[in-house]
Amino acid sequence: MLPPAKQAEVLPIQAPRPRGSVISVEDLSVAEIGEVLALAARLEAEDPLRRMNRLLKRKVALLFYESSTRTRTSFELAAKALGADTALISSQSSSIEKGESLKDTGITLKSLGAECIILRHLSSGAPYLLERATGLPVLNGGDGTHEHPSQALLDLRTMLAHLRGGLTEVHEKTLEGVTVTIVGDILHSRVARSNALLLPRLGAKVVLCGPPALLPEIATQIGPGLAIERDFEKALAASQVVMMLRIQAERLAGVHLDLEDYKSRYQANAPRMAAFAPEALLMHPGPIIRGLELTSEVADGPQSTIAEQVRHGVPIRMALLARALGADGEVAAPPVAKAAKKSPAANPRRRA
Ligand code: CP
């Protein structure tokens, strides 16, 4: 007789959260942010064969309910660079289409051996449900209008590379004297929220800029120390970093926006940048809409860090994965490297 089917274990609400989950930037203390940055630098410089031993044959699931190019690809490349086996599940080609719930999909992935799940979901807070349903570390790849913590961490790494010589030992004053203006569709932006929660903890002044339809006054309640400036040119003149955001047409339901008026007030174009912020870093999390929030000339110009931000995504995501799976310490040299170091006398086949 078959044993009774084992009930899926769903963690009680009060259960401790799995170590290594990062759903919000607030899951990391300032010291832990420094550890992630330092680990990213170490992993980036590590011998690729040694690095592959860190997560060799461990199983990482990428669960994507929304489109993504940067986050999905860089998490996948990061997992593979650490030696993990990856499985990509997207809502268009899985049982999600047949109505399977997030909870049941999570439990299924765990039954298949997944040890960590990267989730992108259209609903804010979905990663908490998945974490509770599976007990696995969950890395938030962007949930609704809530957060996108790995994006904020790679944005931070980009800023530190330009403004602080690539420093990784961060503290509460590391970005003192730096004003970061986040411009555009703040209301719908998980990237804005994660950066607005992260950067002031390191001493940066964060200014939010945009029209009331996309930036209601209540946005200053996202976190402490935030200010609103409606005049883009005034904000530019005070900024060392300008972070442009995409107008999220897919989330604009009910919001009236005159795009021509928006461009005339808030577009980052070459004359505006030259006149008001010729030295500032021009950032954008992507995807960019050329000709709307910024012009091609600015996107491809010398102040733009857009491609560089994408490049920082892989080491940051390697660090988050290694941390989530407890592979952030020292690792043994790979067998291949050890064999190569042996003297010819120790290897009879080579002598022959
Ligand atoms: N920045 C960002 O999240 O891009 P993708 O939607 O392509 O992942």
Coordinates of C-alpha atoms and ligand atoms in Angstrom, one line a residue:
M1 CA 0.0 0.0 0.0
L2 CA 1.3 3.5 -0.8
P3 CA 2.1 5.7 2.1
P4 CA -0.3 8.7 2.6
A5 CA 0.6 11.7 0.4
K6 CA 2.8 14.1 2.4
Q7 CA 1.1 17.4 3.0
A8 CA 3.0 20.4 1.7
E9 CA 4.5 22.3 4.6
V10 CA 3.4 25.9 4.6
L11 CA 5.2 27.9 7.1
P12 CA 3.1 29.6 9.8
I13 CA 2.9 33.4 9.7
Q14 CA 5.3 33.8 12.6
A15 CA 7.9 31.4 11.3
P16 CA 11.4 33.0 11.0
R17 CA 12.2 34.1 7.5
P18 CA 14.7 32.0 5.5
R19 CA 18.2 33.3 5.7
G20 CA 19.3 35.0 2.6
S21 CA 15.9 36.1 1.3
V22 CA 16.1 39.6 -0.1
I23 CA 12.6 41.0 -0.9
S24 CA 13.2 44.6 0.2
V25 CA 16.4 46.6 0.5
E26 CA 15.3 46.8 4.2
D27 CA 16.1 43.1 4.6
L28 CA 19.8 44.2 4.6
S29 CA 21.5 46.2 7.3
V30 CA 24.1 48.7 6.2
A31 CA 26.8 46.3 7.2
E32 CA 25.1 43.5 5.1
I33 CA 24.9 45.9 2.1
G34 CA 28.7 46.3 2.4
E35 CA 29.1 42.5 2.6
V36 CA 27.1 42.1 -0.6
L37 CA 29.2 44.7 -2.4
A38 CA 32.4 43.1 -1.2
L39 CA 31.3 39.7 -2.1
A40 CA 30.2 40.9 -5.6
A41 CA 33.7 42.3 -6.1
R42 CA 35.3 39.0 -4.8
L43 CA 33.2 36.8 -7.1
E44 CA 33.8 39.0 -10.1
A45 CA 37.5 38.7 -9.6
E46 CA 37.5 35.0 -8.7
D47 CA 38.9 32.3 -11.0
P48 CA 35.8 31.1 -13.0
L49 CA 36.5 27.4 -12.2
R50 CA 36.8 28.0 -8.5
R51 CA 33.7 30.2 -8.6
M52 CA 31.7 27.4 -10.3
N53 CA 32.4 25.2 -7.3
R54 CA 30.3 27.5 -5.1
L55 CA 26.9 26.4 -6.3
L56 CA 27.9 23.4 -8.3
K57 CA 24.7 21.4 -9.2
R58 CA 22.6 23.4 -6.7
K59 CA 19.2 24.2 -8.1
V60 CA 17.9 27.7 -8.6
A61 CA 14.5 28.5 -10.1
L62 CA 13.7 31.7 -11.9
L63 CA 9.9 32.3 -11.7
F64 CA 8.9 35.2 -14.0
Y65 CA 5.2 36.3 -14.2
E66 CA 6.2 39.5 -16.0
S67 CA 8.6 40.2 -18.9
S68 CA 12.2 41.0 -18.2
T69 CA 15.4 41.2 -20.1
R70 CA 18.0 42.5 -17.7
T71 CA 16.9 40.9 -14.4
R72 CA 16.1 37.5 -15.8
T73 CA 19.3 37.2 -17.9
S74 CA 21.6 38.5 -15.3
F75 CA 20.2 36.3 -12.5
E76 CA 20.5 33.3 -14.9
L77 CA 24.1 34.2 -15.9
A78 CA 25.0 34.8 -12.3
A79 CA 23.6 31.4 -11.2
K80 CA 25.4 29.7 -14.0
A81 CA 28.6 31.5 -13.3
L82 CA 28.4 30.0 -9.8
G83 CA 27.8 26.5 -11.2
A84 CA 24.1 26.2 -10.4
D85 CA 21.5 24.4 -12.5
T86 CA 18.8 26.8 -13.4
A87 CA 15.1 26.4 -14.4
L88 CA 13.2 29.2 -15.9
I89 CA 9.4 29.2 -15.5
S90 CA 7.5 32.0 -17.2
S91 CA 3.8 32.5 -16.9
Q92 CA 3.2 32.2 -20.7
S93 CA 4.6 28.6 -21.0
S94 CA 3.8 26.9 -17.7
S95 CA 0.9 25.6 -15.7
I96 CA 0.4 29.1 -14.4
E97 CA -1.5 29.6 -17.7
K98 CA -3.8 26.8 -16.5
G99 CA -4.6 28.7 -13.3
E100 CA -2.0 27.2 -10.9
S101 CA -1.5 29.5 -8.0
L102 CA 1.8 31.1 -6.9
K103 CA 1.7 29.0 -3.8
D104 CA 1.3 25.7 -5.7
T105 CA 3.9 26.6 -8.3
G106 CA 6.3 27.4 -5.4
I107 CA 5.6 24.1 -3.7
T108 CA 6.1 22.3 -7.0
L109 CA 9.4 24.0 -7.6
K110 CA 10.6 23.0 -4.1
S111 CA 9.5 19.4 -4.7
L112 CA 11.7 19.4 -7.9
G113 CA 14.7 20.4 -5.8
A114 CA 14.8 24.2 -6.1
E115 CA 16.8 25.7 -3.2
C116 CA 16.2 29.3 -4.0
I117 CA 13.6 31.1 -6.1
I118 CA 14.0 34.4 -8.0
L119 CA 10.6 35.8 -8.5
R120 CA 9.2 38.6 -10.7
H121 CA 5.6 39.2 -10.1
L122 CA 3.0 41.8 -11.0
S123 CA 1.6 41.9 -7.5
S124 CA 3.3 43.9 -4.8
G125 CA 4.1 41.6 -1.9
A126 CA 3.9 38.3 -3.8
P127 CA 7.5 37.3 -2.8
Y128 CA 6.4 37.2 0.8
L129 CA 3.7 34.7 0.0
L130 CA 6.1 32.5 -2.0
E131 CA 8.7 32.6 0.8
R132 CA 6.1 31.6 3.4
A133 CA 4.6 28.8 1.2
T134 CA 8.0 27.3 0.4
G135 CA 10.3 28.2 3.3
L136 CA 13.0 28.8 0.6
P137 CA 15.1 32.0 0.3
V138 CA 13.4 34.2 -2.3
L139 CA 15.2 36.9 -4.2
N140 CA 12.8 39.6 -5.4
G141 CA 13.3 40.4 -9.1
G142 CA 10.6 43.1 -8.9
D143 CA 7.1 42.9 -7.4
G144 CA 4.4 45.2 -8.7
T145 CA 5.0 48.7 -7.6
H146 CA 6.7 47.6 -4.3
E147 CA 10.5 46.9 -4.7
H148 CA 13.3 45.8 -6.9
P149 CA 16.2 45.4 -4.4
S150 CA 18.8 43.9 -6.7
Q151 CA 18.3 46.8 -9.1
A152 CA 18.9 49.3 -6.3
L153 CA 22.1 47.4 -5.2
L154 CA 23.5 47.4 -8.7
D155 CA 22.6 51.1 -9.0
L156 CA 24.5 51.7 -5.8
R157 CA 27.5 49.8 -7.1
T158 CA 27.5 52.0 -10.2
M159 CA 27.4 55.2 -8.1
L160 CA 30.2 54.0 -5.9
A161 CA 32.3 53.1 -8.9
H162 CA 32.0 56.7 -10.2
L163 CA 31.8 58.7 -7.0
R164 CA 33.8 56.7 -4.4
G165 CA 36.4 54.8 -6.4
G166 CA 34.5 51.5 -6.2
L167 CA 34.4 51.5 -2.5
T168 CA 32.7 48.5 -0.9
E169 CA 33.0 49.3 2.8
V170 CA 29.9 51.4 3.1
H171 CA 28.5 53.2 6.2
E172 CA 25.8 55.8 7.1
K173 CA 27.9 58.6 5.6
T174 CA 29.4 57.0 2.5
L175 CA 27.2 59.1 0.2
E176 CA 27.1 62.3 2.2
G177 CA 27.1 65.3 -0.1
V178 CA 25.6 63.3 -2.9
T179 CA 22.1 64.4 -4.2
V180 CA 20.3 61.8 -6.3
T181 CA 17.2 63.0 -8.2
I182 CA 14.8 60.3 -9.3
V183 CA 12.7 61.6 -12.2
G184 CA 9.4 60.5 -13.7
D185 CA 6.9 57.8 -12.9
I186 CA 7.6 57.5 -9.2
L187 CA 4.0 56.3 -8.4
H188 CA 4.5 53.1 -10.3
S189 CA 8.2 52.5 -9.9
R190 CA 9.6 49.7 -7.7
V191 CA 13.1 50.9 -8.7
A192 CA 12.3 54.4 -7.3
R193 CA 11.0 52.9 -4.0
S194 CA 14.0 50.6 -3.5
N195 CA 16.5 53.4 -4.2
A196 CA 14.6 55.9 -2.1
L197 CA 14.7 53.4 0.8
L198 CA 18.4 52.5 0.3
L199 CA 20.3 55.6 -0.6
P200 CA 19.4 57.9 2.3
R201 CA 20.6 55.1 4.7
L202 CA 24.1 55.7 3.2
G203 CA 23.9 59.5 3.6
A204 CA 22.6 60.5 0.1
K205 CA 19.9 63.1 -0.3
V206 CA 17.2 61.8 -2.5
V207 CA 14.9 64.2 -4.4
L208 CA 11.8 63.0 -6.2
C209 CA 10.9 64.9 -9.4
G210 CA 7.8 64.7 -11.6
P211 CA 4.3 66.0 -12.2
P212 CA 1.6 65.4 -9.5
A213 CA -0.1 62.7 -11.6
L214 CA 3.0 60.5 -11.3
L215 CA 4.4 61.9 -8.1
P216 CA 1.8 62.6 -5.5
E217 CA 2.8 64.5 -2.4
I218 CA 2.4 61.4 -0.3
A219 CA 5.4 59.9 -2.0
T220 CA 7.7 61.5 0.6
Q221 CA 6.2 58.9 3.0
I222 CA 8.1 56.1 1.1
G223 CA 10.9 56.7 3.6
P224 CA 12.7 59.2 5.7
G225 CA 14.5 62.2 4.3
L226 CA 12.8 62.4 0.9
A227 CA 12.0 65.7 -0.8
I228 CA 9.9 66.6 -3.8
E229 CA 11.1 69.1 -6.5
R230 CA 8.6 69.7 -9.4
D231 CA 11.1 71.8 -11.4
F232 CA 13.3 69.4 -13.2
E233 CA 15.9 72.0 -14.1
K234 CA 16.2 73.2 -10.5
A235 CA 16.6 69.6 -9.4
L236 CA 19.2 68.9 -12.1
A237 CA 21.3 71.9 -11.0
A238 CA 21.6 70.4 -7.5
S239 CA 22.3 66.8 -8.5
Q240 CA 25.3 64.6 -8.8
V241 CA 23.2 61.7 -10.0
V242 CA 20.0 61.8 -12.1
M243 CA 18.0 58.6 -12.3
M244 CA 15.4 58.7 -15.1
L245 CA 12.5 56.4 -15.1
R246 CA 10.3 54.9 -17.8
I247 CA 6.7 56.0 -18.1
Q248 CA 5.0 52.7 -17.3
A249 CA 2.2 52.7 -19.9
E250 CA 1.1 49.3 -18.7
R251 CA 0.3 50.7 -15.2
L252 CA -1.0 54.1 -16.2
A253 CA -4.7 53.1 -16.0
G254 CA -6.8 56.1 -14.8
V255 CA -3.8 58.5 -14.9
H256 CA -4.1 61.3 -17.4
L257 CA -0.7 62.3 -18.8
D258 CA -0.1 64.7 -21.7
L259 CA 3.1 63.2 -23.1
E260 CA 4.2 66.2 -25.1
D261 CA 3.8 68.4 -22.0
Y262 CA 5.7 65.8 -20.0
K263 CA 8.6 65.8 -22.4
S264 CA 8.8 69.5 -22.4
R265 CA 9.1 69.6 -18.7
Y266 CA 10.9 66.3 -17.7
Q267 CA 12.8 64.9 -20.6
A268 CA 16.5 64.5 -20.2
N269 CA 17.8 66.0 -23.4
A270 CA 21.3 67.2 -24.4
P271 CA 20.7 71.0 -24.1
R272 CA 19.1 70.6 -20.7
M273 CA 21.8 68.3 -19.4
A274 CA 24.5 70.6 -20.7
A275 CA 22.9 73.7 -19.1
F276 CA 21.9 72.3 -15.7
A277 CA 23.9 69.1 -14.9
P278 CA 26.9 68.8 -17.2
E279 CA 28.8 66.6 -14.7
A280 CA 26.0 64.5 -13.3
L281 CA 25.7 60.7 -13.8
L282 CA 22.7 59.9 -16.0
M283 CA 21.2 56.6 -14.8
H284 CA 18.3 54.6 -15.9
P285 CA 17.3 51.1 -14.8
G286 CA 15.9 50.2 -18.3
P287 CA 14.1 49.5 -20.4
I288 CA 14.5 53.0 -21.8
I289 CA 12.0 54.6 -24.2
R290 CA 14.2 56.8 -26.5
G291 CA 12.5 60.1 -27.3
L292 CA 10.3 60.0 -24.2
E293 CA 12.0 60.3 -20.8
L294 CA 15.4 60.8 -22.5
T295 CA 16.8 61.4 -25.9
S296 CA 19.1 59.0 -27.8
E297 CA 21.8 61.6 -27.6
V298 CA 21.7 61.5 -23.8
A299 CA 21.2 57.7 -23.5
D300 CA 24.3 57.1 -25.6
G301 CA 26.2 60.1 -24.4
P302 CA 29.2 60.4 -22.0
Q303 CA 27.2 61.0 -18.9
S304 CA 25.1 57.8 -19.3
T305 CA 25.8 54.8 -17.1
I306 CA 22.9 52.7 -18.5
A307 CA 25.1 49.9 -20.0
E308 CA 27.3 50.0 -17.0
Q309 CA 24.4 49.5 -14.7
V310 CA 23.4 46.4 -16.6
R311 CA 27.0 45.1 -16.3
H312 CA 27.0 45.5 -12.5
G313 CA 23.8 43.3 -12.4
V314 CA 25.7 40.0 -12.8
P315 CA 28.2 40.4 -9.9
I316 CA 25.6 41.8 -7.6
R317 CA 23.2 39.0 -8.4
M318 CA 26.0 36.4 -7.9
A319 CA 26.6 37.8 -4.5
L320 CA 22.8 37.6 -3.6
L321 CA 22.6 34.0 -4.8
A322 CA 25.8 32.9 -3.0
R323 CA 24.6 34.6 0.2
A324 CA 21.1 33.0 -0.2
L325 CA 22.6 29.5 -0.6
G326 CA 25.3 29.9 2.1
A327 CA 28.1 29.8 -0.5
D328 CA 29.6 33.2 0.4
G329 CA 32.6 31.9 2.3
E330 CA 35.9 30.5 1.0
V331 CA 35.6 27.6 -1.5
A332 CA 38.1 24.9 -2.3
A333 CA 40.1 25.0 -5.5
P334 CA 38.4 23.0 -8.2
P335 CA 39.8 19.4 -8.9
V336 CA 41.0 20.5 -12.3
A337 CA 43.0 23.3 -10.9
K338 CA 44.5 21.1 -8.2
A339 CA 45.5 18.5 -10.8
A340 CA 47.2 21.1 -12.9
K341 CA 49.3 22.2 -10.0
K342 CA 50.7 18.6 -9.4
S343 CA 54.2 18.0 -10.5
P344 CA 54.6 15.8 -13.6
A345 CA 56.1 13.1 -11.4
A346 CA 52.8 12.9 -9.5
N347 CA 51.0 12.2 -12.8
P348 CA 52.3 9.1 -14.6
R349 CA 50.1 9.7 -17.6
R350 CA 51.7 13.0 -18.2
R351 CA 55.2 11.5 -17.9
A352 CA 54.3 9.0 -20.6
Ligands
CP1 N1 15.7 47.0 -14.9 C1 14.9 46.0 -15.1 O1 14.3 45.4 -14.2 O2 14.8 45.6 -16.4 P1 14.0 44.3 -16.9 O3 12.6 44.5 -16.7 O4 14.5 44.1 -18.3 O5 14.4 43.1 -16.0

